[in-house]
Short mmCIF file of C-alpha atoms and ligand atoms in Angstrom, two decimals:
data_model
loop_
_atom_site.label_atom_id
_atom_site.label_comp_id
_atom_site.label_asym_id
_atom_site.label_seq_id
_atom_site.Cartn_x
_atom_site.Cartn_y
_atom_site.Cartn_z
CA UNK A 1 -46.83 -51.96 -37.65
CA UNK A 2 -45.05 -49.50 -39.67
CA UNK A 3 -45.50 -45.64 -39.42
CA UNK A 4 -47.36 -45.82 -43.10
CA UNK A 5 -49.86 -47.55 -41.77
CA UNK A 6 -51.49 -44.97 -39.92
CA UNK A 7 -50.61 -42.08 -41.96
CA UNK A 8 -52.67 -41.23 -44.83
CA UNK A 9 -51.56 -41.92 -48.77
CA UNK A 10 -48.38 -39.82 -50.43
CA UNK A 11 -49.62 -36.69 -51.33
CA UNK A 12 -48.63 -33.88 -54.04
CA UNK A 13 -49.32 -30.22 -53.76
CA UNK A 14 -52.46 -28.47 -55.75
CA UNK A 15 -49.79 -25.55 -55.22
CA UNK A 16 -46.61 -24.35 -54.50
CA UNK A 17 -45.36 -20.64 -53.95
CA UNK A 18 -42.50 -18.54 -52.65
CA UNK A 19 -43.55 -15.22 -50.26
CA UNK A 20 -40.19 -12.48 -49.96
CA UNK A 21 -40.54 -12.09 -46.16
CA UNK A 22 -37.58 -9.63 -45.85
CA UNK A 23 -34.67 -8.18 -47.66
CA UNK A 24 -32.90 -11.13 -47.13
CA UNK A 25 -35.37 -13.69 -46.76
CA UNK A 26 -37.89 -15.48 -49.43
CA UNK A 27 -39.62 -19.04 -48.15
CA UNK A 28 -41.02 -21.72 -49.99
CA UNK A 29 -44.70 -22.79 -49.45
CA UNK A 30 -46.92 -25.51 -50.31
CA UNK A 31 -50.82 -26.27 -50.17
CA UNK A 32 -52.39 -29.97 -50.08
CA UNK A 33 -55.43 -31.58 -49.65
CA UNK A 34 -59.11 -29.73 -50.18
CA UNK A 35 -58.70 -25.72 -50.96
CA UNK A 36 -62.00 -25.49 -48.88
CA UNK A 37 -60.72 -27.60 -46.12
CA UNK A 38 -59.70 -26.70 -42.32
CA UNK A 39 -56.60 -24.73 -42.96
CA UNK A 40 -53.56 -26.45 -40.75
CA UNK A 41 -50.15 -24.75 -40.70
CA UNK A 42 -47.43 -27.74 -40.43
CA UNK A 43 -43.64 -26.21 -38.61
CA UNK A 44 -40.78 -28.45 -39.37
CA UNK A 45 -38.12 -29.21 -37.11
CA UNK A 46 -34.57 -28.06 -36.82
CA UNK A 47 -34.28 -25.70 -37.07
CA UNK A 48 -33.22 -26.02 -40.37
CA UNK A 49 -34.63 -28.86 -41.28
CA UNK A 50 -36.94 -28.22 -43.60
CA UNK A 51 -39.96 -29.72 -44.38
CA UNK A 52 -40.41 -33.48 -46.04
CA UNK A 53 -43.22 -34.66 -48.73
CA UNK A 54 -44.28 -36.92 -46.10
CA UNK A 55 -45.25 -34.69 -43.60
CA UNK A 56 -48.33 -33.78 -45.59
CA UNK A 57 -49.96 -37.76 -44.57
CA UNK A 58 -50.52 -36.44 -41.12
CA UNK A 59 -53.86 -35.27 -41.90
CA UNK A 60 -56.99 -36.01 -43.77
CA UNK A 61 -56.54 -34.67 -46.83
CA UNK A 62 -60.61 -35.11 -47.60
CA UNK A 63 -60.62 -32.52 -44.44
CA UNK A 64 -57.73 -30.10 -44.14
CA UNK A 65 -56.01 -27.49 -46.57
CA UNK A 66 -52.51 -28.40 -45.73
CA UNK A 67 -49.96 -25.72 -45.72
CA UNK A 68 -46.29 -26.61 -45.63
CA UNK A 69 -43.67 -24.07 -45.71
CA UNK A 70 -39.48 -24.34 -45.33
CA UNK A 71 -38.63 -21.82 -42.64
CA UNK A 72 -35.61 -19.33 -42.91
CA UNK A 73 -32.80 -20.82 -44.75
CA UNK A 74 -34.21 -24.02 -44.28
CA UNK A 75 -35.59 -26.71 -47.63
CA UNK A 76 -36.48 -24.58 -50.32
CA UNK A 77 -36.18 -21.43 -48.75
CA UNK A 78 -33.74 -18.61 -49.90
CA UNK A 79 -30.75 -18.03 -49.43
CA UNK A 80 -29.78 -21.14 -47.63
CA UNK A 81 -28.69 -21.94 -44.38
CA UNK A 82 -28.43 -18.21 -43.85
CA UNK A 83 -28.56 -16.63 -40.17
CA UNK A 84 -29.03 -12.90 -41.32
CA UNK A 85 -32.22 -12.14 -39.53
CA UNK A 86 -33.23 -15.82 -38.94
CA UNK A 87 -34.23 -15.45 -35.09
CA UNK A 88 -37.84 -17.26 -33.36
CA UNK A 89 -38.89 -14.46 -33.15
CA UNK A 90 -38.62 -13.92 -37.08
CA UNK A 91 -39.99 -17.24 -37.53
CA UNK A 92 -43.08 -16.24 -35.66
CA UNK A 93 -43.75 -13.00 -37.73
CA UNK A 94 -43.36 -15.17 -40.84
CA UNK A 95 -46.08 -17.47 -39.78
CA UNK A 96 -48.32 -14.30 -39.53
CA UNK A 97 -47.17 -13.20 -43.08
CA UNK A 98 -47.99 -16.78 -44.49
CA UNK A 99 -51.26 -17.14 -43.01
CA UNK A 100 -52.17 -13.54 -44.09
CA UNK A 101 -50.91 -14.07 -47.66
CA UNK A 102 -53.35 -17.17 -47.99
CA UNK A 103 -56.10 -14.85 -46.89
CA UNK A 104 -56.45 -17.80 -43.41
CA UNK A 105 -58.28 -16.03 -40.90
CA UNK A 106 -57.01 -19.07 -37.95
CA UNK A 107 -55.64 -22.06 -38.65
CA UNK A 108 -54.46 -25.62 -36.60
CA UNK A 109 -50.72 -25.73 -36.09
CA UNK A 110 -48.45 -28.96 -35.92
CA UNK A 111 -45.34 -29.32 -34.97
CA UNK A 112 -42.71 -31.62 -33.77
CA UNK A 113 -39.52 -30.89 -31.34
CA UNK A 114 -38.58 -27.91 -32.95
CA UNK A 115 -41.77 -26.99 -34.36
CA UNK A 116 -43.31 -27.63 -31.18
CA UNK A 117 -40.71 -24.85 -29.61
CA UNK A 118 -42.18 -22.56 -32.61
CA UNK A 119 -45.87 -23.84 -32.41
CA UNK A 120 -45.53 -22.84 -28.61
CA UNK A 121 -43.68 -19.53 -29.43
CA UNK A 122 -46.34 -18.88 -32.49
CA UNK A 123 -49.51 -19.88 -30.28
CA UNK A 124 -48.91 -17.70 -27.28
CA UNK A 125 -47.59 -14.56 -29.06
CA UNK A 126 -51.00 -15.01 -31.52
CA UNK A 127 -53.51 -17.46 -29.96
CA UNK A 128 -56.61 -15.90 -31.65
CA UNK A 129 -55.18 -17.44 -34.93
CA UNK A 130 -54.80 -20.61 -33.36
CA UNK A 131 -57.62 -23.18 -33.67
CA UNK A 132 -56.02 -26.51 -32.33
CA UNK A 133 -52.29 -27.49 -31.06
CA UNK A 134 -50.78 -30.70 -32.12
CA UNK A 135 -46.92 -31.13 -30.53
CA UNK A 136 -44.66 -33.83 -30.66
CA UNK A 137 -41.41 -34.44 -29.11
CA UNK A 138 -41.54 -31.49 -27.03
CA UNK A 139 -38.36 -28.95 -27.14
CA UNK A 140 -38.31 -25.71 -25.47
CA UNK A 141 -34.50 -24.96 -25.79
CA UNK A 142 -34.07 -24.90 -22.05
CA UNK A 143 -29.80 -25.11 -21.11
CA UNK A 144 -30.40 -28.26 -19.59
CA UNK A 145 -32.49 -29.54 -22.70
CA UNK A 146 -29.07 -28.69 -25.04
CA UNK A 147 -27.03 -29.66 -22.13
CA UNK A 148 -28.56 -33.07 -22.73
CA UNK A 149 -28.06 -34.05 -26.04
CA UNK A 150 -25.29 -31.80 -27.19
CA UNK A 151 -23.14 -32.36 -23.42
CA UNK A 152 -23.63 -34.70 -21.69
CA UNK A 153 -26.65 -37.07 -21.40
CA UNK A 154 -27.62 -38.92 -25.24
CA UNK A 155 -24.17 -39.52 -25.00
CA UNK A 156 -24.45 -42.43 -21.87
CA UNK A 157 -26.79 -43.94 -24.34
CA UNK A 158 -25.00 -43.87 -27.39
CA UNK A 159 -21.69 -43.84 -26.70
CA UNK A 160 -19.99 -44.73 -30.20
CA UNK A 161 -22.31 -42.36 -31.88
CA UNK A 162 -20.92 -39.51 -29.74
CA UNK A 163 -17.27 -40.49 -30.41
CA UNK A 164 -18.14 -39.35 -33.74
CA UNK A 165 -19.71 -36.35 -32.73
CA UNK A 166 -16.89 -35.27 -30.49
CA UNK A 167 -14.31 -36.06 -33.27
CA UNK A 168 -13.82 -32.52 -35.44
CA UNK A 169 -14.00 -30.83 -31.90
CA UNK A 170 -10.30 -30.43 -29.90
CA UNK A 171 -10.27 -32.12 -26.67
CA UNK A 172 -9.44 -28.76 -25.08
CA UNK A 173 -12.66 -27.51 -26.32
CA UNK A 174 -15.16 -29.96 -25.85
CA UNK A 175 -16.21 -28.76 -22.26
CA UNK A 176 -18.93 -26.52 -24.23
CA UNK A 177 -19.38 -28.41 -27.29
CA UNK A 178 -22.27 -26.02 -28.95
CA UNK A 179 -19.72 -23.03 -28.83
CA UNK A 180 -16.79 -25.51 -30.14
CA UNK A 181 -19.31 -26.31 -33.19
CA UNK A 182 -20.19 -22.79 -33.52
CA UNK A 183 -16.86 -22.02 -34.35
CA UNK A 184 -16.29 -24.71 -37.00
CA UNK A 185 -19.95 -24.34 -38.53
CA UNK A 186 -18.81 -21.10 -39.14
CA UNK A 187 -15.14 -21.32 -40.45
CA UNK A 188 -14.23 -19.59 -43.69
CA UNK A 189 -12.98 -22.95 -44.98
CA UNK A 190 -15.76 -25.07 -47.04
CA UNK A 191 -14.15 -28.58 -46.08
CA UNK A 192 -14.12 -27.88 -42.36
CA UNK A 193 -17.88 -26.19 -42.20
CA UNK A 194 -18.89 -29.13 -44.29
CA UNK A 195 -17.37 -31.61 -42.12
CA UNK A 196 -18.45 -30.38 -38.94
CA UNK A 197 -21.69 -30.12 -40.37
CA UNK A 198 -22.33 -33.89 -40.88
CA UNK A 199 -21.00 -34.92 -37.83
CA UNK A 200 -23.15 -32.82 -35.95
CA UNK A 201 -26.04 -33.63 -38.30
CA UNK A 202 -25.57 -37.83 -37.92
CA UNK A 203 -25.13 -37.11 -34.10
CA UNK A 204 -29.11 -35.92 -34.43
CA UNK A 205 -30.20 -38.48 -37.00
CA UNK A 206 -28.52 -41.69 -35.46
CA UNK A 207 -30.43 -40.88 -32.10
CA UNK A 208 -33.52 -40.17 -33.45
CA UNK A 209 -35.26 -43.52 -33.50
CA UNK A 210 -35.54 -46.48 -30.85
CA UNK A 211 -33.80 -48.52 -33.46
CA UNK A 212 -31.62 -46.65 -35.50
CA UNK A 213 -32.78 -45.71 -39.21
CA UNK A 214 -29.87 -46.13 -42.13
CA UNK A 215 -31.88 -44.51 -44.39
CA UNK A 216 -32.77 -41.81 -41.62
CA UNK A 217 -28.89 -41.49 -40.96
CA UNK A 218 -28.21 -41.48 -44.54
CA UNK A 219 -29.95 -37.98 -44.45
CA UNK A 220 -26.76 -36.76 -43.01
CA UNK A 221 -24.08 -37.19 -46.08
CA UNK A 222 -26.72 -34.93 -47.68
CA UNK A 223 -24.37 -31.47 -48.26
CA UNK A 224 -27.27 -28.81 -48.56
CA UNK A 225 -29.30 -30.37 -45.46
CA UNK A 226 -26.57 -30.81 -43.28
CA UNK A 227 -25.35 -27.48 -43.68
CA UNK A 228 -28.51 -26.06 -43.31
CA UNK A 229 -29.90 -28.28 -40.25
CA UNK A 230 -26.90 -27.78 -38.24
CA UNK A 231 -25.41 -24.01 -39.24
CA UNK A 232 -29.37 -23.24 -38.08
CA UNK A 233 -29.77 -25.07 -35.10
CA UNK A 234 -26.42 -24.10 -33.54
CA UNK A 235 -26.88 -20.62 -34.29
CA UNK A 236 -30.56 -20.78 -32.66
CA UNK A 237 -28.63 -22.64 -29.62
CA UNK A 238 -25.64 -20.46 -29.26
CA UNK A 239 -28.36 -17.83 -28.97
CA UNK A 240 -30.88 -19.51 -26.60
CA UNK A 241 -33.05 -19.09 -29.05
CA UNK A 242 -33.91 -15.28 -28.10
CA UNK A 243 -35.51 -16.46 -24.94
CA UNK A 244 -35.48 -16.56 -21.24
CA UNK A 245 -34.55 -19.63 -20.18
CA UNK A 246 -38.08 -21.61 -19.56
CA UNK A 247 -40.18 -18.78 -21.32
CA UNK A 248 -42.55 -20.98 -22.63
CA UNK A 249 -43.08 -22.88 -20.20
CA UNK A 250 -44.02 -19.60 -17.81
CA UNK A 251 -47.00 -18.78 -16.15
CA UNK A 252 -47.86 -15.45 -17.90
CA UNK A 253 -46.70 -17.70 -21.32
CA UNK A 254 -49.08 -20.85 -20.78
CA UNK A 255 -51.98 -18.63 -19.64
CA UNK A 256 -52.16 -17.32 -23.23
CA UNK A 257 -52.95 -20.67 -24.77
CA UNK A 258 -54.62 -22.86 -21.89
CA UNK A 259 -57.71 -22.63 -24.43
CA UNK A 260 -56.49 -23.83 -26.82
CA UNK A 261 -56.99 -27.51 -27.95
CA UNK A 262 -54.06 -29.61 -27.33
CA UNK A 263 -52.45 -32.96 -27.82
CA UNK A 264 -48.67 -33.55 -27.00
CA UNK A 265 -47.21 -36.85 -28.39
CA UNK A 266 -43.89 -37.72 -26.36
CA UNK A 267 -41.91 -40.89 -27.31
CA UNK A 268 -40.67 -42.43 -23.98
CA UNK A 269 -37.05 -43.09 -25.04
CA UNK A 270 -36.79 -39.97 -27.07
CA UNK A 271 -33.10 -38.78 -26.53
CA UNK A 272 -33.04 -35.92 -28.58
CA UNK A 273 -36.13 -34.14 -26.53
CA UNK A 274 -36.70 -36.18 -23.49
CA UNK A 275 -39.93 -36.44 -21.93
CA UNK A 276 -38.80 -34.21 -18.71
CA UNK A 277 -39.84 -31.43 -20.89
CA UNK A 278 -43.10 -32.79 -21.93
CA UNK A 279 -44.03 -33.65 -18.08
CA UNK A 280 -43.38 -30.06 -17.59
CA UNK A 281 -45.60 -28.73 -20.27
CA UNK A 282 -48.21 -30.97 -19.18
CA UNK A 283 -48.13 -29.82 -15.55
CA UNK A 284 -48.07 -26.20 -16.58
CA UNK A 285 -51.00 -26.77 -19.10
CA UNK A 286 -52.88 -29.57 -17.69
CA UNK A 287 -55.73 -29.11 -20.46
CA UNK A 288 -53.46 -30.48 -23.29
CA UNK A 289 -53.51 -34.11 -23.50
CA UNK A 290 -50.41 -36.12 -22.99
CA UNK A 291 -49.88 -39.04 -24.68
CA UNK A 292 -46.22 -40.84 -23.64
CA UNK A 293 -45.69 -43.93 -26.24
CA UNK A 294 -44.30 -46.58 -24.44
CA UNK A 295 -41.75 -47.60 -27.13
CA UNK A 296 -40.76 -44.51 -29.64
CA UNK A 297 -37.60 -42.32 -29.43
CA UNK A 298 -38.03 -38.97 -31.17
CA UNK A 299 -38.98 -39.51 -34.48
CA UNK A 300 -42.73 -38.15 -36.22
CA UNK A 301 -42.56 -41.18 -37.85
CA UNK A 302 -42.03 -44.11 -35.26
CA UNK A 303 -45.26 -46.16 -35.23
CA UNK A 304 -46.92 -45.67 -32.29
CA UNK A 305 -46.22 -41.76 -33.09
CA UNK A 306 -47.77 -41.58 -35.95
CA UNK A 307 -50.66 -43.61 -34.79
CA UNK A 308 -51.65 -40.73 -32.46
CA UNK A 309 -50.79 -38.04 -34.21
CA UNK A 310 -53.30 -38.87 -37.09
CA UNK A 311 -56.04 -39.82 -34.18
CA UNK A 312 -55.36 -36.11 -32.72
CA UNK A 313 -55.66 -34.60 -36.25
CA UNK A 314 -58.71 -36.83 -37.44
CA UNK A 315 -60.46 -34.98 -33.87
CA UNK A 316 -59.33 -31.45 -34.54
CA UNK A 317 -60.36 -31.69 -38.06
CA UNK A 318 -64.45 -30.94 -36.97
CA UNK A 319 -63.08 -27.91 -34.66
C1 STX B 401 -33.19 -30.24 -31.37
N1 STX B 401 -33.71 -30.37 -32.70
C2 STX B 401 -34.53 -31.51 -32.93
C3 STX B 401 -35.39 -31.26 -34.14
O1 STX B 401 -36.10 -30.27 -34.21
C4 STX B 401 -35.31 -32.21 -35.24
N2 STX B 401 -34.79 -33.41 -35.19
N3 STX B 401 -34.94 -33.94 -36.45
C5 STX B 401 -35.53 -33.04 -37.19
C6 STX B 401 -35.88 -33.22 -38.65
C7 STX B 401 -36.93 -34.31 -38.78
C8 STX B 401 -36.43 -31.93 -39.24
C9 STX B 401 -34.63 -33.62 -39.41
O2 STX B 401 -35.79 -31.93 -36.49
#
C-alpha cells in the first residue's frame, strides 16, 4: 500500500497569511479544510523544515480547520534560515500568537520528530489550549538522541551514507561532529555554508525511510531548504535546544499533559528518532497510546505511518 492511500485527497488553502511575531521574525500561515471545523495546529519538523502541501491530508478535511504554519526561518517564513531569536522556547510563544490571531480558543496539535519535541514543549507549557496530541517519530533532543544519528549510531546502519556526511568535516574534528558542522554552517563563505549544508541535509533525508526515497533525497540539492533545515537544526542542537537534558520527559513535565489525549506513532527501524525515546515517553505517560509499526523508519509518510496517523485523527476529530 502506498502512504496516499490512507491519507485524504491533495488539498489547497481557503487562506493563507503572514503574522510579524517579532522585530525580526514574520511566519507564514495557512488554513484548510471547513472554517467551522475542529481547529488542529500541524508543527513541522526540523527544525527548519518547513511545512509541505501534503501535510494538510492528515486529517478530515469535512472535520477539521487545518492550520499550517512555517516556523522561524523555516518554508515561507521571514527572513530565512535566520537564528536571531529562533529558540523552542520562541517557537512555543509563537504558537500562542497564532492561535490567538485566529481567534482559536484550544486546538489539536500534530507533530512529527521535531514537531513532536515542540508539540511536547507547546502542550506542557499551555495544556489548557490543547485538545488532543498526535506525535510521530518521537524526538526530545536528549545528547544521546543527537549522539545517535549525528555520532555514532545511524552510521553502523548506513555506512556509505555517513562517508558522505563526514566528508566536508576534517578528520581532526569529527570527534564532535555537530560543533564541526556548526562551524561550517556558519562560515562567511557561501560555497562552504552551502556545501556543508547538503551534506548534512542528505545525511537526514537518505535515512529517513526503510527503503530509501530518491525523490525524498532529492529534497537535499534544494539550496533554500537545505540551508534552512540544517543552519536551524544545528543551531537548535549546538544549543540543546534550551533545555535540560530529558526535560520533557520529567516528572513535573509529563504531569502537565497526562490528560491530555494521546497517540504516539513510532516506526520500528526509524534511525533518525529511534524508538528508545518513544518507549520512554510511553512509560512516563502511560495514557498516550503507542503504536510501534513493525516495518517504517522515520518518515510521516511511510505506509503503515500514515495509516495510523489518519485513524488517530479521524478519533480526535469528535473530541
Ligand atoms: C532530528 N530532526 C528530524 C526532523 O525533525 C525531520 N526529519 N525530516 C524532517 C522534514 C520532513 C521536515 C524534512 O524533519
Amino acid at each position: 500500500t502506498r502512504a496516499d492511500s490512507s491519507m485524504y485527497p491533495p488539498l489547497e488553502p481557503y487562506t493563507t497569511g503572514t503574522l510579524q511575531v517579532s522585530d525580526v521574525h514574520t511566519l507564514y500561515y495557512e488554513i484548510s479544510g471547513n472554517p467551522e471545523g475542529t481547529p488542529v495546529v500541524f508543527l513541522h519538523g526540523g527544525p527548519g523544515g518547513g511545512c509541505d502541501a501534503k501535510d494538510r491530508s492528515f486529517f478530515n478535511p469535512a472535520k477539521y480547520k487545518i492550520i499550517l504554519f512555517d516556523q522561524r526561518g523555516a518554508g515561507k517564513s521571514t527572513p530565512s534560515a535566520s537564528l536571531e531569536e529562533n529558540t523552542t522556547w520562541d517557537l512555543v510563544k509563537d504558537i500562542e500568537k497564532v492561535r490567538e490571531h485566529l481567534k482559536i480558543e484550544k486546538w489539536h496539535v500534530f507533530g512529527g520528530s521535531w514537531g513532536s519535541t515542540l508539540s511536547l514543549a507547546y502542550a506542557q507549557s499551555h495544556p489548557d489550549r490543547v485538545k488532543s496530541l498526535v506525535l510521530r517519530g518521537i524526538f526530545t533532543l536528549r545528547k544521546s538522541e543527537l549522539r545517535f544519528f549525528y555520532q555514532d549510531g545511524a552510521s553502523h546502519l548506513f555506512p556509505e551514507a555517513w562517508e558522505d556526511y563526514v566528508a566536508p568535516i576534517p578528520e581532526s574534528e569529527r570527534h564532535d561532529m555537530v560543533l564541526a558542522y556548526h562551524a561550517q554552517l556558519n562560515s562567511a563563505d557561501d560555497e562552504t555554508r552551502l556545501r556543508a549544508a547538503k551534506a548534512w541535509t542528505r545525511w537526514e533525508m537518505f535515512t529517513s525511510k526503510l527503503h530509501v526515497d530518491p525523490a525524498h533525497v532529492a529534497e537535499a540539492e534544494k539550496d533554500d531548504f537545505a540551508n534552512s533545515f540544517a543552519r536551524i537544526e544545528n543551531h537548535y542542537f549546538v544549543n540543546d535546544g534550551w533545555m535540560r537534558d530529558g526535560q520533557l520527559l520529567e516528572r513535573q513535565s509529563i504531569d502537565k499533559i497526562r490528560h491530555i489525549p494521546c497517540v504516539i506513532v513510532q516506526g520500528r527501524y526509524d534511525v533518525v528518532c529511534p524508538a528508545t525515546t518513544a518507549h520512554a515517553l510511553k512509560k512516563a505517560f502511560p495514557e498516550a497510546t503507542l503504536h510501534i509499526v513493525p516495518d517504517a523508519g522515520h518518515s510521516s509518510r511511510e505506509p503503515g505511518t500514515a495509516k495510523l496517523l489518519v485513524e488517530a485523527t479521524d478519533r480526535f476529530s469528535s473530541l
